[in-house]
Amino acid sequence: MHTAKITNFFMKKKYLLYFLFLAIFFLLYTFIISQIKSHIKLKENNFNYFLESDEFSNIKKYIFENLNSPYKEFNYIVQNNDTIEKILKKHNVADADINSIAASVVKKKLSNIFSKTKVKIIIKEESEVNKIVSLSYVINAITTVEIKRIKDGFDINEITLKLEKKEIVLSNTIKNNLYSSAVEVGIEPNIIVEFANMFGFEVDFQRDIRSGDKFEVYYETYIDEDSIVRNTGKIIYASMFVNNKELSLYNFKFDNVKGYYDVDGKSVIKTLMKTPINGARLSSSFGMRKHPILGYNKLHQGTDFAAPTGTPIMASGSGVILRAQKYKGYGNYVSIKHNSTYVTAYGHMSKYGRGIKKGVRVNQGRIIGYVGSTGMSTGPHLHYEVLKNGKRINSQRMKLPSGKILSNEARNKFEVDRIKIDVKLAELR
Ligand SMILES: [Zn+2]
């Protein structure tokens, strides 16, 4: 009984609390409403005052005049598949202007526009159609095209940022992998890719690299007035200290043939690459293994490289495409005949490289397709085979003939160039 009384008391108190909350809420509500009302009134007063002021009549005049202005400016963002012609048509520009501008930019090779870049258009409205006053758009990192109407036609100008060539030397010690250690010291991604390609014949980036290995790269950059790198040029020299030995490569051009050579004047390029793909992991080597789909032991007659779908696959050597189509369990498949001895083959591609078809001649490094998982495959990877006289061999163990060694006149010129590069290197380090 006693407990019931207490509960009752608390129940009563609870209602009292509810009431109190309601009262406070109501008071707050009326207060806020009255504040808002007075605020609106104040604003109205201000606005009336503003309308009567000289300032407003000036603004009114300005807006009115501009609304009537025949000149209009647009900042158009380029969409996929846009052309200068299409963009001007979208803005209802007179056909005569479109034809004249389109023909001139094509002739001057200034018609390449890229999606997501901006086109600034100023037009003048004239009896239902628009006439171009001026037009400007960006065609690359350093060039803007400016088109202005002149008396009879259009004046087309190419405005290029003034860039200065600056050679730099960057080096680092590898902690995790080459890419992150190169990014750490500010090397541009395209230079890193080229660097990796240069050493791709000698260094297996998956297995040879140890923490503590070193690299150095000497290359050209192009900087603007604010010292910002706008573009990169060629790699002049690069070296890697890996597997306890140093390999230095020099950029050398002779008789219009350029390449990278070691200190002895030996070309770095070999007939075939061991790894025709960048950034892949060797996931299954040549030899006996339990087949992941068939389930029984079978000789794996190639090398598998695991990589994300879409990773480019390169021709591991120059040659002629023998086949570029679906082939048995290989899925989308490409094979290349390099010479009378060697053929390489690539399986499970998601798609083929541009222009890759039977009979086409390809150079080493050309993108022939992209990693996928077509055919008999459990996940995205490249299945790579090297056939020597028709017999599949272990690509990772093959001893291939090295590139040529410079001799005579070429060798003499190389020695001179190499010393010059060494001197510059010592200066820039
Ligand atoms: Zn395989």
GROMACS .gro file of C-alpha atoms and ligand atoms in nm:
model
  430
    1MET     CA    1   0.000   0.000   0.000
    2HIS     CA    2   0.275   0.231   0.101
    3THR     CA    3   0.453   0.180  -0.232
    4ALA     CA    4   0.137   0.258  -0.429
    5LYS     CA    5   0.111   0.593  -0.253
    6ILE     CA    6   0.467   0.679  -0.343
    7THR     CA    7   0.405   0.584  -0.708
    8ASN     CA    8   0.098   0.803  -0.710
    9PHE     CA    9   0.297   1.093  -0.578
   10PHE     CA   10   0.559   1.049  -0.848
   11MET     CA   11   0.291   1.019  -1.116
   12LYS     CA   12   0.148   1.352  -1.003
   13LYS     CA   13   0.492   1.507  -1.006
   14LYS     CA   14   0.548   1.372  -1.357
   15TYR     CA   15   0.235   1.556  -1.485
   16LEU     CA   16   0.354   1.869  -1.312
   17LEU     CA   17   0.682   1.840  -1.497
   18TYR     CA   18   0.508   1.794  -1.831
   19PHE     CA   19   0.303   2.105  -1.764
   20LEU     CA   20   0.609   2.305  -1.674
   21PHE     CA   21   0.781   2.200  -1.998
   22LEU     CA   22   0.476   2.298  -2.203
   23ALA     CA   23   0.461   2.638  -2.036
   24ILE     CA   24   0.829   2.707  -2.099
   25PHE     CA   25   0.792   2.596  -2.459
   26PHE     CA   26   0.492   2.822  -2.516
   27LEU     CA   27   0.674   3.123  -2.368
   28LEU     CA   28   0.979   3.060  -2.582
   29TYR     CA   29   0.763   3.018  -2.891
   30THR     CA   30   0.580   3.350  -2.848
   31PHE     CA   31   0.907   3.526  -2.774
   32ILE     CA   32   1.079   3.389  -3.087
   33ILE     CA   33   0.780   3.467  -3.311
   34SER     CA   34   0.768   3.825  -3.192
   35GLN     CA   35   1.143   3.858  -3.252
   36ILE     CA   36   1.111   3.726  -3.605
   37LYS     CA   37   0.821   3.961  -3.678
   38SER     CA   38   1.008   4.267  -3.560
   39HIS     CA   39   1.313   4.156  -3.756
   40ILE     CA   40   1.107   4.128  -4.076
   41LYS     CA   41   0.961   4.471  -4.014
   42LEU     CA   42   1.308   4.617  -3.971
   43LYS     CA   43   1.416   4.454  -4.293
   44GLU     CA   44   1.112   4.588  -4.478
   45ASN     CA   45   1.191   4.935  -4.355
   46ASN     CA   46   1.548   4.901  -4.467
   47PHE     CA   47   1.440   4.764  -4.800
   48ASN     CA   48   1.198   5.050  -4.862
   49TYR     CA   49   1.467   5.292  -4.771
   50PHE     CA   50   1.707   5.108  -5.003
   51LEU     CA   51   1.460   5.118  -5.292
   52GLU     CA   52   1.435   5.492  -5.266
   53SER     CA   53   1.809   5.545  -5.252
   54ASP     CA   54   2.029   5.661  -5.541
   55GLU     CA   55   2.235   5.356  -5.496
   56PHE     CA   56   1.948   5.133  -5.600
   57SER     CA   57   1.857   5.336  -5.902
   58ASN     CA   58   2.216   5.300  -6.018
   59ILE     CA   59   2.212   4.925  -5.964
   60LYS     CA   60   1.874   4.901  -6.135
   61LYS     CA   61   2.012   5.085  -6.432
   62TYR     CA   62   2.318   4.859  -6.438
   63ILE     CA   63   2.114   4.538  -6.422
   64PHE     CA   64   1.871   4.663  -6.682
   65GLU     CA   65   2.143   4.759  -6.923
   66ASN     CA   66   2.317   4.429  -6.878
   67LEU     CA   67   2.002   4.230  -6.932
   68ASN     CA   68   1.965   4.410  -7.259
   69SER     CA   69   2.325   4.367  -7.352
   70PRO     CA   70   2.370   4.161  -7.670
   71TYR     CA   71   2.702   4.029  -7.529
   72LYS     CA   72   2.698   3.711  -7.328
   73GLU     CA   73   2.974   3.513  -7.164
   74PHE     CA   74   2.969   3.137  -7.106
   75ASN     CA   75   3.212   2.909  -6.926
   76TYR     CA   76   3.139   2.574  -7.079
   77ILE     CA   77   3.282   2.248  -6.939
   78VAL     CA   78   3.380   2.007  -7.217
   79GLN     CA   79   3.181   1.680  -7.220
   80ASN     CA   80   3.289   1.345  -7.362
   81ASN     CA   81   3.287   1.343  -7.743
   82ASP     CA   82   3.254   1.721  -7.765
   83THR     CA   83   3.424   1.902  -8.051
   84ILE     CA   84   3.465   2.276  -8.097
   85GLU     CA   85   3.198   2.250  -8.366
   86LYS     CA   86   2.950   2.074  -8.137
   87ILE     CA   87   3.009   2.321  -7.854
   88LEU     CA   88   2.949   2.620  -8.079
   89LYS     CA   89   2.633   2.459  -8.219
   90LYS     CA   90   2.506   2.413  -7.861
   91HIS     CA   91   2.543   2.790  -7.818
   92ASN     CA   92   2.347   2.862  -8.136
   93VAL     CA   93   2.645   3.018  -8.310
   94ALA     CA   94   2.602   3.117  -8.674
   95ASP     CA   95   2.708   2.844  -8.917
   96ALA     CA   96   2.948   3.078  -9.096
   97ASP     CA   97   3.140   3.136  -8.770
   98ILE     CA   98   3.141   2.765  -8.681
   99ASN     CA   99   3.272   2.661  -9.021
  100SER     CA  100   3.541   2.927  -9.028
  101ILE     CA  101   3.666   2.855  -8.673
  102ALA     CA  102   3.648   2.475  -8.706
  103ALA     CA  103   3.841   2.477  -9.034
  104SER     CA  104   4.113   2.706  -8.894
  105VAL     CA  105   4.172   2.516  -8.569
  106VAL     CA  106   4.188   2.183  -8.752
  107LYS     CA  107   4.436   2.330  -9.001
  108LYS     CA  108   4.651   2.467  -8.719
  109LYS     CA  109   4.621   2.137  -8.526
  110LEU     CA  110   4.460   2.317  -8.232
  111SER     CA  111   4.133   2.127  -8.228
  112ASN     CA  112   4.212   1.876  -7.951
  113ILE     CA  113   3.995   1.954  -7.652
  114PHE     CA  114   3.966   1.733  -7.350
  115SER     CA  115   3.664   1.644  -7.142
  116LYS     CA  116   3.633   1.838  -6.813
  117THR     CA  117   3.839   2.135  -6.940
  118LYS     CA  118   3.682   2.479  -6.970
  119VAL     CA  119   3.588   2.668  -7.285
  120LYS     CA  120   3.522   3.040  -7.243
  121ILE     CA  121   3.283   3.175  -7.504
  122ILE     CA  122   3.178   3.537  -7.553
  123ILE     CA  123   2.902   3.583  -7.807
  124LYS     CA  124   2.697   3.863  -7.948
  125GLU     CA  125   2.330   3.801  -8.013
  126GLU     CA  126   2.227   3.914  -8.357
  127SER     CA  127   1.890   3.848  -8.521
  128GLU     CA  128   1.828   3.495  -8.385
  129VAL     CA  129   2.183   3.363  -8.419
  130ASN     CA  130   2.493   3.429  -8.213
  131LYS     CA  131   2.818   3.563  -8.343
  132ILE     CA  132   3.145   3.473  -8.178
  133VAL     CA  133   3.329   3.765  -8.018
  134SER     CA  134   3.599   3.552  -7.860
  135LEU     CA  135   3.665   3.193  -7.765
  136SER     CA  136   3.939   3.037  -7.556
  137TYR     CA  137   4.020   2.684  -7.445
  138VAL     CA  138   4.307   2.480  -7.306
  139ILE     CA  139   4.465   2.210  -7.524
  140ASN     CA  140   4.738   2.086  -7.291
  141ALA     CA  141   4.913   2.163  -6.961
  142ILE     CA  142   5.093   2.462  -7.109
  143THR     CA  143   4.889   2.584  -7.407
  144THR     CA  144   4.570   2.789  -7.435
  145VAL     CA  145   4.409   2.871  -7.769
  146GLU     CA  146   4.261   3.219  -7.798
  147ILE     CA  147   4.033   3.309  -8.086
  148LYS     CA  148   3.914   3.667  -8.141
  149ARG     CA  149   3.692   3.816  -8.407
  150ILE     CA  150   3.875   4.061  -8.626
  151LYS     CA  151   3.754   4.273  -8.914
  152ASP     CA  152   3.726   3.993  -9.167
  153GLY     CA  153   3.743   3.660  -8.991
  154PHE     CA  154   3.917   3.535  -8.680
  155ASP     CA  155   4.256   3.580  -8.523
  156ILE     CA  156   4.380   3.253  -8.372
  157ASN     CA  157   4.658   3.257  -8.116
  158GLU     CA  158   4.836   2.987  -7.926
  159ILE     CA  159   4.936   3.112  -7.582
  160THR     CA  160   5.211   2.900  -7.434
  161LEU     CA  161   5.337   2.917  -7.080
  162LYS     CA  162   5.705   3.007  -7.084
  163LEU     CA  163   5.883   2.700  -6.954
  164GLU     CA  164   6.244   2.661  -6.863
  165LYS     CA  165   6.430   2.331  -6.881
  166LYS     CA  166   6.579   2.224  -6.552
  167GLU     CA  167   6.776   1.904  -6.500
  168ILE     CA  168   6.745   1.738  -6.164
  169VAL     CA  169   6.894   1.441  -5.981
  170LEU     CA  170   6.685   1.258  -5.721
  171SER     CA  171   6.774   0.951  -5.521
  172ASN     CA  172   6.639   0.746  -5.234
  173THR     CA  173   6.676   0.425  -5.040
  174ILE     CA  174   6.398   0.175  -5.096
  175LYS     CA  175   6.191   0.094  -4.790
  176ASN     CA  176   5.883  -0.090  -4.918
  177ASN     CA  177   5.884  -0.067  -5.293
  178LEU     CA  178   6.035   0.139  -5.571
  179TYR     CA  179   5.716   0.333  -5.643
  180SER     CA  180   5.651   0.465  -5.292
  181SER     CA  181   6.019   0.545  -5.235
  182ALA     CA  182   6.030   0.738  -5.564
  183VAL     CA  183   5.709   0.928  -5.489
  184GLU     CA  184   5.854   1.015  -5.147
  185VAL     CA  185   6.133   1.221  -5.306
  186GLY     CA  186   5.896   1.384  -5.557
  187ILE     CA  187   5.965   1.190  -5.875
  188GLU     CA  188   5.676   1.222  -6.122
  189PRO     CA  189   5.478   0.901  -6.189
  190ASN     CA  190   5.558   0.893  -6.563
  191ILE     CA  191   5.931   0.910  -6.482
  192ILE     CA  192   5.889   0.623  -6.233
  193VAL     CA  193   5.718   0.410  -6.499
  194GLU     CA  194   5.992   0.484  -6.751
  195PHE     CA  195   6.258   0.411  -6.491
  196ALA     CA  196   6.095   0.075  -6.412
  197ASN     CA  197   6.081  -0.007  -6.784
  198MET     CA  198   6.451   0.075  -6.824
  199PHE     CA  199   6.546  -0.174  -6.554
  200GLY     CA  200   6.271  -0.423  -6.640
  201PHE     CA  201   6.517  -0.641  -6.831
  202GLU     CA  202   6.763  -0.667  -6.546
  203VAL     CA  203   6.564  -0.633  -6.228
  204ASP     CA  204   6.264  -0.837  -6.119
  205PHE     CA  205   6.086  -0.574  -5.915
  206GLN     CA  206   5.886  -0.836  -5.726
  207ARG     CA  207   6.168  -1.055  -5.607
  208ASP     CA  208   6.502  -0.878  -5.639
  209ILE     CA  209   6.423  -0.561  -5.444
  210ARG     CA  210   6.526  -0.559  -5.079
  211SER     CA  211   6.469  -0.288  -4.823
  212GLY     CA  212   6.788  -0.079  -4.824
  213ASP     CA  213   6.845  -0.101  -5.200
  214LYS     CA  214   6.912   0.236  -5.362
  215PHE     CA  215   6.828   0.417  -5.680
  216GLU     CA  216   6.913   0.745  -5.846
  217VAL     CA  217   6.759   0.917  -6.146
  218TYR     CA  218   6.878   1.217  -6.345
  219TYR     CA  219   6.613   1.367  -6.575
  220GLU     CA  220   6.477   1.677  -6.743
  221THR     CA  221   6.190   1.881  -6.605
  222TYR     CA  222   6.020   2.189  -6.747
  223ILE     CA  223   5.928   2.453  -6.492
  224ASP     CA  224   5.712   2.765  -6.518
  225GLU     CA  225   5.784   3.112  -6.375
  226ASP     CA  226   5.678   2.991  -6.030
  227SER     CA  227   5.921   2.697  -6.044
  228ILE     CA  228   5.633   2.453  -6.071
  229VAL     CA  229   5.715   2.144  -6.278
  230ARG     CA  230   5.475   2.150  -6.574
  231ASN     CA  231   5.625   1.872  -6.775
  232THR     CA  232   5.904   1.616  -6.774
  233GLY     CA  233   6.152   1.527  -7.045
  234LYS     CA  234   6.383   1.234  -7.088
  235ILE     CA  235   6.574   1.035  -6.831
  236ILE     CA  236   6.943   1.111  -6.891
  237TYR     CA  237   7.083   0.864  -6.645
  238ALA     CA  238   6.954   0.620  -6.385
  239SER     CA  239   7.112   0.372  -6.153
  240MET     CA  240   7.001   0.101  -5.915
  241PHE     CA  241   7.191  -0.069  -5.640
  242VAL     CA  242   7.022  -0.406  -5.608
  243ASN     CA  243   7.138  -0.764  -5.539
  244ASN     CA  244   7.462  -0.610  -5.407
  245LYS     CA  245   7.558  -0.469  -5.743
  246GLU     CA  246   7.517  -0.136  -5.909
  247LEU     CA  247   7.370  -0.098  -6.254
  248SER     CA  248   7.398   0.244  -6.419
  249LEU     CA  249   7.228   0.328  -6.746
  250TYR     CA  250   7.305   0.619  -6.976
  251ASN     CA  251   7.073   0.770  -7.234
  252PHE     CA  252   7.260   0.770  -7.563
  253LYS     CA  253   7.158   0.858  -7.916
  254PHE     CA  254   7.352   0.768  -8.226
  255ASP     CA  255   7.234   0.777  -8.589
  256ASN     CA  256   6.888   0.871  -8.463
  257VAL     CA  257   6.866   0.551  -8.262
  258LYS     CA  258   6.833   0.612  -7.893
  259GLY     CA  259   6.855   0.376  -7.605
  260TYR     CA  260   6.998   0.312  -7.262
  261TYR     CA  261   7.345   0.163  -7.226
  262ASP     CA  262   7.550   0.049  -6.928
  263VAL     CA  263   7.905   0.172  -6.855
  264ASP     CA  264   8.044  -0.079  -7.102
  265GLY     CA  265   7.825   0.051  -7.384
  266LYS     CA  266   7.600  -0.253  -7.375
  267SER     CA  267   7.232  -0.195  -7.458
  268VAL     CA  268   6.992  -0.277  -7.178
  269ILE     CA  269   6.731  -0.411  -7.416
  270LYS     CA  270   6.708  -0.785  -7.447
  271THR     CA  271   6.514  -0.978  -7.705
  272LEU     CA  272   6.234  -1.057  -7.459
  273MET     CA  273   6.117  -0.922  -7.128
  274LYS     CA  274   6.087  -1.152  -6.830
  275THR     CA  275   5.786  -0.962  -6.700
  276PRO     CA  276   5.571  -0.804  -6.971
  277ILE     CA  277   5.361  -0.618  -6.716
  278ASN     CA  278   5.424  -0.348  -6.457
  279GLY     CA  279   5.321  -0.371  -6.094
  280ALA     CA  280   5.226  -0.738  -6.107
  281ARG     CA  281   5.298  -1.016  -5.862
  282LEU     CA  282   5.424  -1.351  -5.985
  283SER     CA  283   5.145  -1.577  -5.860
  284SER     CA  284   5.224  -1.911  -6.018
  285SER     CA  285   5.549  -2.022  -6.176
  286PHE     CA  286   5.626  -2.266  -6.450
  287GLY     CA  287   5.620  -2.631  -6.340
  288MET     CA  288   5.401  -2.899  -6.183
  289ARG     CA  289   5.110  -2.773  -5.979
  290LYS     CA  290   4.759  -2.866  -5.880
  291HIS     CA  291   4.542  -2.693  -6.139
  292PRO     CA  292   4.312  -2.442  -5.965
  293ILE     CA  293   4.009  -2.539  -6.178
  294LEU     CA  294   4.074  -2.892  -6.302
  295GLY     CA  295   4.194  -2.996  -5.954
  296TYR     CA  296   4.459  -3.249  -6.059
  297ASN     CA  297   4.833  -3.212  -6.094
  298LYS     CA  298   4.933  -3.069  -6.427
  299LEU     CA  299   5.240  -2.908  -6.573
  300HIS     CA  300   5.183  -2.533  -6.567
  301GLN     CA  301   5.341  -2.435  -6.897
  302GLY     CA  302   5.358  -2.063  -6.834
  303THR     CA  303   5.400  -1.801  -6.567
  304ASP     CA  304   5.108  -1.628  -6.399
  305PHE     CA  305   5.121  -1.267  -6.289
  306ALA     CA  306   4.840  -1.148  -6.065
  307ALA     CA  307   4.735  -0.790  -6.137
  308PRO     CA  308   4.411  -0.592  -6.132
  309THR     CA  309   4.176  -0.619  -6.431
  310GLY     CA  310   4.269  -0.355  -6.687
  311THR     CA  311   4.645  -0.350  -6.612
  312PRO     CA  312   4.822  -0.303  -6.950
  313ILE     CA  313   5.015  -0.599  -7.091
  314MET     CA  314   5.317  -0.522  -7.311
  315ALA     CA  315   5.463  -0.706  -7.605
  316SER     CA  316   5.769  -0.861  -7.439
  317GLY     CA  317   5.963  -0.820  -7.763
  318SER     CA  318   5.920  -0.685  -8.113
  319GLY     CA  319   5.747  -0.909  -8.360
  320VAL     CA  320   5.436  -0.991  -8.559
  321ILE     CA  321   5.098  -1.084  -8.406
  322LEU     CA  322   5.019  -1.448  -8.486
  323ARG     CA  323   4.683  -1.460  -8.317
  324ALA     CA  324   4.458  -1.211  -8.136
  325GLN     CA  325   4.131  -1.386  -8.058
  326LYS     CA  326   3.964  -1.629  -7.816
  327TYR     CA  327   4.165  -1.952  -7.789
  328LYS     CA  328   4.062  -2.260  -7.587
  329GLY     CA  329   4.090  -2.212  -7.208
  330TYR     CA  330   4.315  -1.908  -7.260
  331GLY     CA  331   4.013  -1.682  -7.319
  332ASN     CA  332   4.114  -1.366  -7.502
  333TYR     CA  333   4.459  -1.456  -7.628
  334VAL     CA  334   4.746  -1.291  -7.814
  335SER     CA  335   5.058  -1.459  -7.950
  336ILE     CA  336   5.358  -1.287  -8.107
  337LYS     CA  337   5.629  -1.433  -8.330
  338HIS     CA  338   5.956  -1.255  -8.246
  339ASN     CA  339   6.198  -1.440  -8.473
  340SER     CA  340   6.249  -1.789  -8.608
  341THR     CA  341   6.309  -1.919  -8.254
  342TYR     CA  342   6.080  -1.738  -8.013
  343VAL     CA  343   5.705  -1.693  -7.978
  344THR     CA  344   5.535  -1.543  -7.672
  345ALA     CA  345   5.170  -1.584  -7.572
  346TYR     CA  346   4.940  -1.400  -7.335
  347GLY     CA  347   4.610  -1.532  -7.198
  348HIS     CA  348   4.293  -1.439  -7.004
  349MET     CA  349   4.290  -1.077  -7.127
  350SER     CA  350   3.987  -0.860  -7.056
  351LYS     CA  351   4.036  -0.681  -7.388
  352TYR     CA  352   4.289  -0.631  -7.666
  353GLY     CA  353   4.514  -0.331  -7.715
  354ARG     CA  354   4.424  -0.076  -7.976
  355GLY     CA  355   4.492  -0.199  -8.329
  356ILE     CA  356   4.607  -0.541  -8.211
  357LYS     CA  357   4.514  -0.802  -8.470
  358LYS     CA  358   4.668  -1.085  -8.667
  359GLY     CA  359   4.953  -0.974  -8.893
  360VAL     CA  360   5.023  -0.642  -8.717
  361ARG     CA  361   5.389  -0.566  -8.640
  362VAL     CA  362   5.448  -0.453  -8.280
  363ASN     CA  363   5.745  -0.304  -8.102
  364GLN     CA  364   5.868  -0.418  -7.766
  365GLY     CA  365   5.664  -0.249  -7.493
  366ARG     CA  366   5.355  -0.186  -7.709
  367ILE     CA  367   5.032  -0.244  -7.517
  368ILE     CA  368   4.877  -0.557  -7.669
  369GLY     CA  369   4.597  -0.608  -7.418
  370TYR     CA  370   4.474  -0.572  -7.064
  371VAL     CA  371   4.463  -0.811  -6.771
  372GLY     CA  372   4.137  -0.997  -6.725
  373SER     CA  373   3.995  -1.333  -6.625
  374THR     CA  374   3.850  -1.470  -6.950
  375GLY     CA  375   3.870  -1.842  -7.035
  376MET     CA  376   3.966  -2.097  -6.768
  377SER     CA  377   4.073  -1.863  -6.493
  378THR     CA  378   3.990  -1.812  -6.126
  379GLY     CA  379   4.073  -1.441  -6.105
  380PRO     CA  380   4.236  -1.155  -6.294
  381HIS     CA  381   4.590  -1.248  -6.399
  382LEU     CA  382   4.816  -1.269  -6.700
  383HIS     CA  383   4.918  -1.614  -6.813
  384TYR     CA  384   5.247  -1.562  -6.999
  385GLU     CA  385   5.418  -1.824  -7.213
  386VAL     CA  386   5.748  -1.830  -7.396
  387LEU     CA  387   5.783  -2.086  -7.673
  388LYS     CA  388   6.129  -2.172  -7.799
  389ASN     CA  389   6.115  -2.362  -8.128
  390GLY     CA  390   5.753  -2.445  -8.049
  391LYS     CA  391   5.826  -2.583  -7.701
  392ARG     CA  392   5.706  -2.399  -7.391
  393ILE     CA  393   5.996  -2.295  -7.167
  394ASN     CA  394   6.026  -2.128  -6.826
  395SER     CA  395   6.032  -1.755  -6.907
  396GLN     CA  396   6.181  -1.672  -6.568
  397ARG     CA  397   6.487  -1.891  -6.624
  398MET     CA  398   6.556  -1.824  -6.989
  399LYS     CA  399   6.896  -1.692  -7.085
  400LEU     CA  400   6.837  -1.450  -7.365
  401PRO     CA  401   7.080  -1.289  -7.599
  402SER     CA  402   7.158  -0.941  -7.467
  403GLY     CA  403   7.125  -0.625  -7.665
  404LYS     CA  404   7.398  -0.496  -7.890
  405ILE     CA  405   7.728  -0.353  -7.769
  406LEU     CA  406   7.833  -0.015  -7.909
  407SER     CA  407   8.148  -0.027  -8.121
  408ASN     CA  408   8.378   0.194  -8.326
  409GLU     CA  409   8.250   0.548  -8.385
  410ALA     CA  410   7.937   0.495  -8.175
  411ARG     CA  411   8.144   0.366  -7.887
  412ASN     CA  412   8.379   0.666  -7.901
  413LYS     CA  413   8.090   0.911  -7.898
  414PHE     CA  414   7.930   0.716  -7.612
  415GLU     CA  415   8.248   0.744  -7.401
  416VAL     CA  416   8.253   1.124  -7.449
  417ASP     CA  417   7.882   1.157  -7.369
  418ARG     CA  418   7.913   0.934  -7.065
  419ILE     CA  419   8.191   1.147  -6.915
  420LYS     CA  420   7.984   1.461  -6.972
  421ILE     CA  421   7.687   1.303  -6.795
  422ASP     CA  422   7.908   1.192  -6.504
  423VAL     CA  423   8.040   1.549  -6.464
  424LYS     CA  424   7.686   1.695  -6.467
  425LEU     CA  425   7.575   1.431  -6.221
  426ALA     CA  426   7.850   1.526  -5.977
  427GLU     CA  427   7.743   1.892  -6.008
  428LEU     CA  428   7.373   1.830  -5.957
  429ARG     CA  429   7.391   1.579  -5.673
  430ZN      ZN  430   4.877  -1.976  -6.608
   0.00000   0.00000   0.00000
